[in-house]
Coordinates of C-alpha atoms in Angstrom, one line a residue:
Chain U
M140 CA 0.0 0.0 0.0
S141 CA 1.3 3.4 -0.9
A142 CA 2.2 6.0 1.6
K143 CA -0.6 8.0 3.1
S144 CA -1.0 11.7 2.4
T145 CA -3.4 14.3 3.7
Y146 CA -6.9 13.8 2.3
A147 CA -9.0 16.3 4.3
L148 CA -9.6 18.2 7.5
L149 CA -12.5 16.8 9.5
A150 CA -14.2 19.1 12.1
T151 CA -16.6 17.6 14.7
F152 CA -19.6 19.3 16.4
S153 CA -21.9 17.8 19.0
K154 CA -24.7 20.4 18.9
T155 CA -27.0 21.0 16.0
P156 CA -27.3 24.8 16.2
E157 CA -23.5 25.4 16.3
F158 CA -23.0 22.9 13.4
F159 CA -25.9 24.6 11.4
Q160 CA -24.3 28.1 11.8
A161 CA -20.9 26.8 11.0
T162 CA -22.0 25.3 7.7
A163 CA -23.1 28.7 6.5
K164 CA -19.7 30.1 7.4
V165 CA -17.9 27.5 5.4
R166 CA -20.2 28.3 2.5
D167 CA -19.5 32.0 2.8
A168 CA -15.7 31.4 3.0
G169 CA -16.0 30.2 -0.5
F170 CA -15.0 26.5 -0.1
K171 CA -16.1 24.2 -3.0
K172 CA -14.9 20.7 -2.2
W173 CA -16.4 20.1 1.2
D174 CA -19.2 18.1 2.7
V175 CA -21.1 17.5 5.9
F176 CA -22.2 14.3 7.7
T177 CA -25.1 14.2 10.2
P178 CA -26.6 11.5 12.3
F179 CA -30.1 12.6 11.2
P180 CA -31.7 14.8 8.5
V181 CA -31.3 18.5 9.3
H182 CA -33.9 20.6 7.5
G183 CA -32.7 23.5 5.6
L184 CA -29.1 22.2 5.4
D185 CA -29.0 22.3 1.6
D186 CA -29.7 26.1 1.6
Q187 CA -27.2 26.5 4.5
M188 CA -24.5 24.7 2.5
G189 CA -25.4 26.5 -0.7
V190 CA -26.1 23.3 -2.6
G191 CA -28.2 23.7 -5.7
R192 CA -31.0 21.5 -7.0
S193 CA -30.1 18.0 -8.0
K194 CA -29.1 17.4 -11.6
V195 CA -30.7 14.0 -11.8
P196 CA -34.0 15.3 -13.3
I197 CA -32.1 16.2 -16.5
F198 CA -31.0 12.6 -16.9
T199 CA -34.6 11.5 -16.3
L200 CA -35.9 13.9 -19.0
C201 CA -33.3 12.9 -21.5
G202 CA -34.1 9.2 -20.8
G203 CA -37.8 9.9 -21.2
V204 CA -37.5 11.8 -24.5
F205 CA -35.1 9.1 -25.8
G206 CA -37.6 6.4 -24.9
F207 CA -40.5 8.2 -26.6
C208 CA -38.5 8.6 -29.8
L209 CA -37.3 5.0 -29.6
G210 CA -40.9 3.8 -29.3
T211 CA -42.1 6.0 -32.1
L212 CA -39.2 4.8 -34.3
I213 CA -39.6 1.0 -33.7
T214 CA -43.3 1.0 -34.2
W215 CA -43.0 3.0 -37.3
Y216 CA -40.1 0.9 -38.6
M217 CA -41.8 -2.4 -37.9
N218 CA -45.5 -1.7 -38.8
G219 CA -45.2 1.2 -41.2
F220 CA -42.0 0.5 -43.1
D221 CA -40.3 -2.9 -42.8
Y222 CA -43.4 -5.1 -42.7
P223 CA -46.6 -3.1 -43.3
L224 CA -49.6 -5.1 -42.1
I225 CA -53.2 -4.2 -41.8
V226 CA -54.5 -5.0 -38.3
G227 CA -58.1 -4.4 -37.4
G228 CA -58.6 -1.9 -40.3
K229 CA -56.1 0.6 -38.8
P230 CA -53.5 2.6 -40.7
F231 CA -50.1 1.0 -41.1
W232 CA -48.8 3.5 -38.7
S233 CA -50.6 6.2 -36.7
P234 CA -49.6 7.8 -33.4
V235 CA -52.7 6.3 -31.7
F236 CA -52.5 2.5 -31.8
P237 CA -48.8 2.2 -30.8
F238 CA -49.0 4.8 -28.1
P239 CA -48.8 2.3 -25.3
V240 CA -45.4 1.2 -26.7
M241 CA -44.2 4.8 -26.9
Y242 CA -45.5 5.5 -23.5
E243 CA -44.0 2.4 -21.8
L244 CA -40.6 3.0 -23.4
T245 CA -40.8 6.6 -22.1
I246 CA -41.3 5.4 -18.6
L247 CA -38.7 2.6 -18.8
N248 CA -36.0 4.9 -20.2
A249 CA -36.9 7.7 -17.8
A250 CA -36.3 5.2 -15.0
F251 CA -33.0 4.1 -16.5
G252 CA -32.0 7.7 -16.9
T253 CA -32.8 8.4 -13.3
L254 CA -30.8 5.4 -12.1
L255 CA -27.9 6.3 -14.4
G256 CA -28.1 9.9 -13.4
M257 CA -28.1 9.1 -9.7
F258 CA -25.0 6.9 -10.0
T259 CA -23.2 9.4 -12.2
M260 CA -23.9 12.4 -10.0
N261 CA -23.0 10.5 -6.8
L262 CA -19.8 9.1 -8.4
L263 CA -21.0 5.6 -7.8
P264 CA -20.2 2.8 -7.6
R265 CA -17.2 3.1 -5.3
H266 CA -15.9 0.5 -2.9
N267 CA -14.1 2.6 -0.4
H268 CA -14.0 6.2 0.7
P269 CA -10.9 8.0 2.0
L270 CA -12.9 9.2 5.0
F271 CA -13.3 5.7 6.3
E272 CA -9.7 6.0 7.4
Y273 CA -10.9 8.3 10.2
E274 CA -11.2 5.9 13.1
D275 CA -14.4 7.4 14.6
F276 CA -16.2 7.8 11.3
L277 CA -19.2 5.8 12.6
K278 CA -19.9 8.6 15.1
S279 CA -21.5 10.5 12.2
S280 CA -24.4 8.0 12.4
D281 CA -24.5 8.3 16.2
D282 CA -24.1 11.6 17.9
T283 CA -21.5 13.7 16.1
F284 CA -21.8 16.2 13.1
F285 CA -18.8 16.4 10.7
I286 CA -17.7 19.2 8.4
V287 CA -15.1 17.9 6.0
I288 CA -13.0 20.1 3.8
E289 CA -11.0 18.3 1.2
K290 CA -7.4 19.0 0.4
A291 CA -8.5 19.2 -3.3
D292 CA -10.2 22.5 -2.5
P293 CA -8.3 25.4 -4.1
Q294 CA -8.5 27.4 -0.9
F295 CA -7.2 24.5 1.3
D296 CA -4.2 25.3 3.5
L297 CA -3.5 22.9 6.3
D298 CA -2.8 25.5 9.0
K299 CA -5.2 28.3 7.9
T300 CA -8.1 26.0 7.3
K301 CA -7.5 24.3 10.6
A302 CA -7.6 27.6 12.4
F303 CA -10.7 28.6 10.4
L304 CA -12.6 25.4 11.5
T305 CA -11.6 26.0 15.1
E306 CA -12.8 29.6 14.8
I307 CA -16.2 28.6 13.5
G308 CA -16.8 26.4 16.5
A309 CA -15.4 23.0 15.8
E310 CA -14.8 21.0 18.9
E311 CA -12.1 18.9 17.4
V312 CA -10.3 19.1 14.1
H313 CA -8.6 16.0 12.7
V314 CA -6.3 15.6 9.7
V315 CA -7.6 12.6 7.7
E316 CA -4.8 10.8 5.9
A317 CA -5.6 8.3 3.2
Chain M
M59 CA -47.5 26.7 18.8
S60 CA -49.5 28.9 21.3
A61 CA -48.2 31.9 19.4
N62 CA -49.6 30.5 16.2
A63 CA -52.9 29.8 17.9
S64 CA -53.3 33.4 19.2
T65 CA -52.4 34.9 15.8
A66 CA -55.0 32.6 14.3
S67 CA -57.8 34.0 16.5
T68 CA -56.7 37.6 16.0
S69 CA -56.6 37.2 12.2
V70 CA -60.1 35.7 12.4
A71 CA -61.4 38.7 14.1
A72 CA -59.5 41.1 11.9
S73 CA -60.4 39.6 8.6
S74 CA -64.0 38.4 9.0
G75 CA -65.3 41.9 8.2
G76 CA -63.6 41.9 4.7
K77 CA -64.6 38.4 4.0
K78 CA -68.2 39.1 4.6
D79 CA -68.1 41.9 2.1
Y80 CA -66.6 39.6 -0.5
S81 CA -69.2 36.9 0.2
M82 CA -72.0 39.4 -0.2
I83 CA -70.6 40.5 -3.6
A84 CA -70.3 36.8 -4.6
L85 CA -73.9 36.2 -3.5
I86 CA -75.3 39.1 -5.5
I87 CA -73.3 38.1 -8.6
G88 CA -74.4 34.5 -8.1
V89 CA -78.1 35.4 -7.8
I90 CA -78.0 37.7 -10.8
G91 CA -76.1 35.1 -12.9
I92 CA -78.5 32.3 -12.0
A93 CA -81.5 34.6 -12.6
I94 CA -80.3 35.4 -16.1
A95 CA -79.5 31.8 -16.9
L96 CA -82.9 30.8 -15.6
I97 CA -84.6 33.3 -17.9
G98 CA -82.6 31.9 -20.8
L99 CA -83.5 28.3 -19.8
V100 CA -87.2 29.0 -19.8
M101 CA -87.1 31.0 -23.1
D102 CA -85.1 28.2 -24.7
L103 CA -87.5 25.4 -23.4
T104 CA -90.5 27.3 -24.7
H105 CA -89.0 26.7 -28.2
G106 CA -88.3 23.1 -27.2
E107 CA -84.6 23.8 -27.2
G108 CA -82.1 22.5 -24.6
R109 CA -79.0 24.7 -25.4
V110 CA -79.2 26.8 -22.2
G111 CA -79.9 23.6 -20.3
Q112 CA -76.5 22.4 -21.6
S113 CA -75.0 25.8 -20.5
W114 CA -76.3 25.1 -17.1
L115 CA -74.9 21.5 -17.1
I116 CA -71.5 22.7 -18.3
A117 CA -71.2 25.3 -15.5
Y118 CA -72.7 22.8 -13.0
G119 CA -70.2 20.1 -14.1
F120 CA -67.3 22.5 -13.6
W121 CA -68.2 23.7 -10.1
M122 CA -69.5 20.3 -9.0
A123 CA -66.2 18.7 -10.1
M124 CA -64.3 21.2 -8.0
L125 CA -66.4 20.5 -4.9
I126 CA -66.3 16.7 -5.4
G127 CA -62.5 16.9 -5.9
M128 CA -62.2 18.7 -2.5
L129 CA -64.4 16.0 -0.9
F130 CA -62.1 13.3 -2.2
L131 CA -59.0 15.2 -1.1
T132 CA -60.3 15.6 2.4
Q133 CA -61.1 11.9 2.8
L134 CA -57.8 10.9 1.1
T135 CA -55.7 13.1 3.4
Y136 CA -57.6 11.6 6.4
L137 CA -57.1 8.0 5.2
F138 CA -53.4 8.6 4.5
D139 CA -53.0 10.6 7.7
A140 CA -51.3 13.3 5.7
G141 CA -49.8 15.8 8.1
W142 CA -49.1 18.6 5.6
A143 CA -52.7 18.9 4.6
V144 CA -54.3 20.0 7.9
V145 CA -54.0 23.7 7.2
V146 CA -55.5 23.2 3.7
R147 CA -58.3 20.9 5.0
R148 CA -60.2 23.6 6.7
Q149 CA -60.6 25.4 3.3
W150 CA -62.1 22.2 1.8
E151 CA -64.4 21.9 4.8
N152 CA -65.6 25.5 4.1
A153 CA -66.3 24.6 0.5
F154 CA -68.5 21.7 1.6
A155 CA -71.0 24.3 2.7
A156 CA -71.9 24.7 -1.0
F157 CA -73.2 21.1 -1.4
P158 CA -76.8 21.7 -0.3
W159 CA -76.9 24.7 -2.6
M160 CA -75.6 22.6 -5.5
A161 CA -78.5 20.2 -4.9
L162 CA -80.9 23.2 -5.2
I163 CA -79.2 24.5 -8.3
L164 CA -79.7 21.1 -10.1
V165 CA -83.5 21.3 -9.6
P166 CA -84.4 23.8 -12.4
V167 CA -82.5 22.0 -15.1
V168 CA -84.1 18.6 -14.2
A169 CA -87.6 19.9 -13.4
L170 CA -88.3 22.7 -15.8
P171 CA -88.4 20.7 -19.1
F172 CA -91.5 18.9 -17.6
F173 CA -93.3 22.2 -16.9
V174 CA -92.4 24.4 -19.8
S175 CA -94.4 23.7 -23.0
D176 CA -93.9 19.9 -23.1
S177 CA -90.2 20.0 -23.8
S178 CA -89.2 17.1 -21.5
G179 CA -86.8 15.7 -24.1
A180 CA -85.0 19.0 -24.8
I181 CA -82.0 18.3 -22.5
W182 CA -82.1 14.5 -21.9
E183 CA -83.7 13.0 -24.9
W184 CA -84.5 9.7 -23.1
M185 CA -86.9 11.6 -20.7
D186 CA -89.5 12.0 -23.5
P187 CA -90.7 8.6 -25.0
S188 CA -92.3 10.5 -28.0
F189 CA -89.0 12.3 -28.8
V190 CA -88.0 11.7 -32.4
L191 CA -84.3 10.7 -32.5
P192 CA -82.2 12.3 -35.3
G193 CA -80.7 10.0 -38.0
I194 CA -81.6 8.3 -41.2
H195 CA -83.7 5.7 -39.5
A196 CA -85.7 8.2 -37.4
T197 CA -87.5 6.6 -34.5
T198 CA -89.0 7.7 -31.2
V199 CA -87.2 7.1 -27.9
G200 CA -90.1 4.9 -26.8
N201 CA -89.6 2.6 -29.8
D202 CA -85.9 2.6 -29.7
A203 CA -84.5 -0.9 -28.9
L204 CA -81.5 0.6 -27.1
Y205 CA -83.8 2.7 -24.9
I206 CA -86.1 -0.2 -24.2
A207 CA -83.1 -2.2 -23.1
K208 CA -81.9 0.5 -20.7
E209 CA -85.4 1.6 -19.5
K210 CA -85.2 -0.2 -16.2
F211 CA -82.3 2.0 -15.2
L212 CA -82.9 5.1 -17.3
N213 CA -86.3 6.3 -16.3
V214 CA -87.3 9.5 -14.7
P215 CA -88.5 8.3 -11.2
F216 CA -85.3 6.2 -10.7
F217 CA -83.2 9.1 -12.1
I218 CA -84.6 11.4 -9.4
V219 CA -84.2 8.8 -6.7
R220 CA -80.5 8.4 -7.7
L221 CA -79.9 12.2 -7.7
V222 CA -81.4 12.3 -4.2
I223 CA -79.0 9.5 -3.1
Y224 CA -76.0 11.2 -4.6
F225 CA -76.7 14.4 -2.8
A226 CA -77.4 12.6 0.4
V227 CA -73.9 11.2 0.1
F228 CA -72.2 14.5 -0.8
C229 CA -74.1 16.7 1.7
G230 CA -74.0 14.0 4.4
L231 CA -70.3 13.3 4.2
G232 CA -69.5 17.0 3.8
S233 CA -71.5 18.1 6.8
L234 CA -70.2 15.2 9.0
L235 CA -66.6 15.9 8.2
R236 CA -67.2 19.6 8.8
K237 CA -69.0 19.0 12.0
H238 CA -66.4 16.9 13.7
S239 CA -63.5 19.2 12.6
I240 CA -65.3 22.4 13.7
Q241 CA -66.4 20.8 17.0
N242 CA -62.7 20.0 17.7
D243 CA -61.9 23.8 17.6
A244 CA -64.0 24.5 20.6
Q245 CA -63.6 21.2 22.5
P246 CA -60.4 19.2 21.6
D247 CA -61.2 15.6 21.6
A248 CA -59.2 12.9 19.8
N249 CA -62.5 11.1 19.0
N250 CA -63.4 13.8 16.5
W251 CA -60.4 13.0 14.5
L252 CA -60.9 9.2 14.8
A253 CA -64.5 9.7 13.7
C254 CA -63.4 11.6 10.6
R255 CA -61.0 8.8 9.7
K256 CA -63.8 6.2 10.1
I257 CA -66.2 8.3 8.1
S258 CA -63.6 8.7 5.4
A259 CA -62.9 5.0 5.2
I260 CA -66.6 4.3 4.3
G261 CA -67.1 7.7 2.6
I262 CA -64.4 7.3 0.0
Y263 CA -66.4 4.3 -1.4
L264 CA -69.7 6.1 -1.3
T265 CA -68.2 9.2 -2.9
A266 CA -66.6 7.1 -5.6
F267 CA -69.9 5.4 -6.4
A268 CA -71.9 8.6 -6.2
T269 CA -69.4 10.5 -8.5
T270 CA -69.3 7.7 -11.1
F271 CA -73.1 7.3 -11.3
M272 CA -73.7 11.1 -11.2
A273 CA -71.4 11.4 -14.2
F274 CA -73.3 8.6 -16.0
D275 CA -76.7 10.2 -15.2
L276 CA -76.1 13.8 -15.8
F277 CA -73.5 13.8 -18.6
M278 CA -73.2 10.4 -20.3
S279 CA -76.9 9.9 -20.6
L280 CA -77.1 13.1 -22.6
S281 CA -76.2 10.8 -25.5
Y282 CA -77.8 7.6 -24.1
H283 CA -76.9 5.3 -26.9
W284 CA -73.3 5.6 -25.9
F285 CA -71.6 3.9 -23.0
S286 CA -68.2 3.9 -21.5
T287 CA -67.0 2.3 -18.2
M288 CA -64.2 4.9 -18.2
Y289 CA -66.7 7.8 -18.0
G290 CA -67.0 7.9 -14.2
V291 CA -63.2 7.8 -13.9
W292 CA -63.0 10.7 -16.4
F293 CA -65.2 12.7 -14.2
F294 CA -63.2 11.7 -11.1
A295 CA -60.0 12.8 -12.8
A296 CA -61.6 16.1 -13.9
S297 CA -62.8 16.5 -10.3
M298 CA -59.4 16.0 -8.7
R299 CA -57.8 18.4 -11.2
A300 CA -60.5 21.1 -10.7
G301 CA -60.4 20.5 -6.9
L302 CA -56.7 20.9 -6.7
A303 CA -56.5 23.9 -8.9
G304 CA -59.3 25.6 -7.0
T305 CA -57.5 24.8 -3.7
V306 CA -54.3 26.3 -4.9
I307 CA -55.9 29.5 -6.0
L308 CA -58.1 29.8 -2.9
C309 CA -55.2 29.0 -0.5
N310 CA -52.8 31.4 -2.1
L311 CA -55.3 34.3 -2.2
A312 CA -56.1 33.6 1.5
G313 CA -52.4 33.2 2.2
T314 CA -51.4 36.5 0.8
K315 CA -54.5 38.7 1.4
G316 CA -56.8 36.8 3.7
W317 CA -57.2 34.5 6.7
L318 CA -54.3 32.1 5.9
Q319 CA -51.5 34.7 6.1
G320 CA -48.6 33.1 7.9
F321 CA -50.1 29.6 7.9
Y322 CA -49.8 28.8 4.2
N323 CA -46.3 28.5 2.8
K324 CA -44.4 27.3 -0.3
H325 CA -44.2 23.8 1.0
H326 CA -48.0 23.4 0.9
N327 CA -47.8 24.7 -2.6
Y328 CA -45.2 22.1 -3.4
F329 CA -47.4 19.2 -2.2
L330 CA -50.5 20.5 -4.0
G331 CA -48.4 21.1 -7.1
C332 CA -47.2 17.5 -7.1
L333 CA -50.7 16.3 -6.9
C334 CA -51.7 18.6 -9.7
L335 CA -49.0 17.0 -11.8
A336 CA -50.0 13.5 -10.8
F337 CA -53.7 14.1 -11.8
T338 CA -52.7 15.8 -15.0
V339 CA -51.1 12.6 -16.0
F340 CA -54.0 10.6 -14.6
W341 CA -56.5 12.6 -16.6
A342 CA -54.5 12.1 -19.8
Y343 CA -54.1 8.4 -19.1
I344 CA -57.9 7.7 -18.6
S345 CA -59.0 10.1 -21.4
F346 CA -56.6 8.4 -23.8
S347 CA -57.6 4.9 -22.6
Q348 CA -61.3 5.7 -23.2
Y349 CA -60.4 6.8 -26.8
F350 CA -57.9 4.1 -27.4
L351 CA -60.2 1.1 -26.4
I352 CA -63.1 2.5 -28.5
Y353 CA -60.7 3.2 -31.4
N354 CA -59.2 -0.3 -31.3
A355 CA -62.5 -2.2 -30.9
N356 CA -64.0 0.0 -33.7
I357 CA -67.7 -0.8 -32.9
P358 CA -70.1 1.7 -34.5
E359 CA -72.3 2.0 -31.4
E360 CA -69.3 3.3 -29.5
T361 CA -67.3 5.1 -32.1
F362 CA -70.1 7.5 -33.1
W363 CA -69.5 9.5 -29.9
F364 CA -66.0 10.3 -31.0
N365 CA -66.9 10.7 -34.6
I366 CA -69.3 13.5 -33.9
R367 CA -66.5 15.1 -31.9
E368 CA -64.3 15.0 -35.0
M369 CA -66.0 15.4 -38.3
N370 CA -69.0 16.6 -40.2
A371 CA -71.2 14.4 -42.4
D372 CA -68.9 14.9 -45.4
G373 CA -65.8 13.8 -43.4
S374 CA -64.4 17.3 -43.0
K375 CA -63.1 18.3 -39.5
N376 CA -65.6 20.2 -37.4
S377 CA -65.0 22.6 -34.5
W378 CA -64.8 19.8 -32.0
W379 CA -61.7 18.4 -33.6
W380 CA -59.9 21.6 -32.8
V381 CA -61.3 21.5 -29.2
S382 CA -60.0 17.9 -29.0
M383 CA -56.6 19.0 -30.1
A384 CA -56.7 21.9 -27.6
L385 CA -57.5 19.4 -24.8
I386 CA -54.6 17.1 -25.7
F387 CA -52.1 19.9 -25.9
G388 CA -53.6 22.5 -23.6
H389 CA -55.1 20.3 -20.9
F390 CA -52.3 17.7 -20.9
L391 CA -49.1 18.5 -22.6
I392 CA -48.5 22.1 -21.5
P393 CA -49.6 21.6 -17.8
F394 CA -47.5 18.4 -17.7
L395 CA -44.4 20.0 -19.0
V396 CA -44.8 23.2 -16.9
L397 CA -45.5 21.2 -13.7
L398 CA -42.5 19.0 -14.2
F399 CA -40.3 21.9 -13.1
Y400 CA -39.7 22.2 -9.4
K401 CA -39.9 26.0 -9.4
T402 CA -43.4 25.9 -10.9
K403 CA -44.5 24.1 -7.7
V404 CA -42.9 26.5 -5.2
I405 CA -43.2 29.9 -6.9
R406 CA -46.6 31.2 -6.0
N407 CA -47.5 33.1 -9.2
R408 CA -46.4 30.3 -11.5
L409 CA -48.4 27.7 -9.6
M410 CA -51.5 29.9 -9.5
G411 CA -51.0 30.7 -13.2
I412 CA -50.9 27.0 -14.3
C413 CA -53.8 26.2 -12.0
G414 CA -55.9 29.0 -13.6
W415 CA -54.9 27.4 -17.0
I416 CA -56.0 24.0 -15.8
L417 CA -59.4 25.4 -14.6
A418 CA -59.9 27.0 -18.0
F419 CA -59.3 23.8 -19.8
T420 CA -61.4 21.8 -17.3
L421 CA -64.2 24.1 -18.5
L422 CA -63.4 23.3 -22.1
D423 CA -63.4 19.6 -21.2
M424 CA -66.9 20.0 -19.9
Y425 CA -68.0 21.7 -23.1
W426 CA -66.4 18.9 -25.1
N427 CA -68.3 16.2 -23.1
I428 CA -71.6 17.9 -22.8
L429 CA -72.3 20.2 -25.8
P430 CA -71.9 18.0 -29.0
K431 CA -75.4 16.9 -29.7
Q432 CA -77.0 15.4 -32.8
E433 CA -79.8 17.5 -34.2
A434 CA -82.0 16.3 -37.1
D435 CA -81.3 17.7 -40.6
D436 CA -81.3 16.6 -44.3
S437 CA -77.6 15.5 -44.6
V438 CA -76.6 12.0 -45.5
L439 CA -76.4 11.1 -41.8
G440 CA -79.8 12.6 -41.0
Y441 CA -78.3 14.9 -38.4
Y442 CA -75.8 17.6 -37.8
V443 CA -73.7 18.1 -34.7
Q444 CA -74.1 21.1 -32.4
Q445 CA -70.8 23.0 -32.7
F446 CA -68.6 24.7 -30.2
I447 CA -70.1 28.1 -30.0
P448 CA -70.0 29.5 -26.4
N449 CA -72.8 32.0 -25.7
V450 CA -73.8 34.5 -23.1
W451 CA -76.0 31.9 -21.2
D452 CA -72.8 29.8 -20.6
I453 CA -71.2 32.8 -19.0
A454 CA -74.3 33.6 -16.9
A455 CA -74.6 30.0 -15.6
L456 CA -70.9 29.7 -14.9
V457 CA -70.7 33.0 -13.0
G458 CA -74.0 32.4 -11.3
I459 CA -73.3 29.0 -10.0
G460 CA -69.7 30.1 -9.2
G461 CA -71.0 33.0 -7.2
I462 CA -73.1 30.8 -5.0
V463 CA -70.2 28.3 -4.5
I464 CA -67.8 31.2 -3.6
W465 CA -70.4 32.8 -1.3
A466 CA -71.1 29.6 0.6
T467 CA -67.3 29.0 1.0
L468 CA -66.5 32.5 2.2
R469 CA -69.5 32.6 4.5
S470 CA -68.3 29.5 6.2
A471 CA -64.7 30.8 6.3
A472 CA -65.9 33.9 8.0
K473 CA -67.7 31.9 10.7
H474 CA -65.0 29.4 11.6
K475 CA -61.3 29.3 12.6
P476 CA -59.0 29.7 9.6
I477 CA -57.2 26.4 10.5
P478 CA -58.2 23.4 12.6
L479 CA -56.3 24.6 15.7
N480 CA -56.6 21.5 17.8
D481 CA -56.0 18.9 15.1
P482 CA -53.4 16.3 16.3
R483 CA -51.3 17.1 13.2
I484 CA -51.7 20.9 13.0
K485 CA -48.2 21.5 14.2
E486 CA -46.8 19.1 11.6
S487 CA -48.9 21.0 9.0
L488 CA -47.7 24.4 10.0
H489 CA -44.1 23.3 9.8
A490 CA -44.7 21.1 6.7
H491 CA -41.5 20.5 4.9
Q492 CA -40.6 18.9 1.6

């Protein structure tokens, strides 16, 4: 295994209000590559962190539109072009009779798009995360809030960022090496 | 919580004066509108015509759909124990005050044809056995094999009995749900809430049956040769859409200018907006299914209903074809695409705008379902189809019935607390969060 290097700074908080205020300060300080970990959902945290809307709906829409076009194309190709066949006195192809096909493929591909979008945007699948190197990581699902600022952030400076996290109320600041 | 409660009672005191003024205006407009429509109805019936009767039914269908939608929503939110909806529920309960008036408003259109110059078949042809049906094989209703087969169900006494049952269901459920909820304001008791859940569990079935059969009786039987098992579901879908759109507009007006200030927030809008989107899709789904099954089966006794909504005797497109297209794109595609966006559901003016749009197209949907009627002429089919020509009686009936509905709702809102203060989930609703 290769030598460990600094991955991030991890600040712990034990009280929700202090943690909630601190997230806004990290946001206002202009950090980009950072995240928070909480033992339970904290309402309003997205706004506090300055996180925008999820991009997943775009994938859903693209998947849906693709599915609709695919359904239109295959029904037209099969019934209207490649092997025209009169069924029940209907036209070879019209938008009415194959609509269930178009509709079902819209739904199916919208679902695929959503799944794909969720995995892509969450950078999944991944088998390990550098933060697991922090020995008390499981505390984030028990009684401790984390703010993690990654070394990859352009503003990251080990000493200054450490001081900053202490200043905004962190109880402990750990250097996570991975 | 207690702060909210005290604001609630002060805002009741502060705003009740203004609300009463608006309710009086609504009552005056309502009475004038209904009086004008009534004059038109009598004038039309003296000539044996039923066009104003149809105006009445279009307006009636529109407002009744909205009220029935609210009745469904109240029961649904009770059954699913929806915490967010409690603030909104009181507004639905206020609207239930209009049900008894709606029963009264139905009387003229059913009764008058029998009393004005023997025009009993002018609106519902099947009510007059001597009515000559249009078509190349002209026959009277009394000799029509299809009528004879349906006569056991479709006769005037049973029709009236059924209408009485429907209104017993709507008025009964409406007043029971109202009573328990309002009682709970003065004397908090968990049994009120439990009673409402039990009433809803039975009531949702009764409402579903009453809505389905009312749609059959009032609207589908206008063209009694035709039948569709989807028709009741169509009216349910229309009801939910109208009910939700009406709720959004009412709550946002009350939330910005009226008695819901500080109680109603963007999260409530988000939930209602999501339901608007769901029922937009649902409406499209069942409307298309109805068309699709009849199109595929291709049986003349069913297809004629869609044919008269598409083309003239010579095969050229008539005005209903354009209305049909407007419904597909305006009543489904545009609201669907607009409501997909998150921002539409949380920005007040956008949501109110699209809900106003949905209401306008709900009205067009009523026109499309009620107005096309075959009238005898010399063409190759033996009839022509009454076209999409709105007139002043439509407006009088729409405004008239609407005035009464709004008056009844505002009058109830002025009398009672703006929100169910002691509901077990009121706190959850005030702090509702996506």
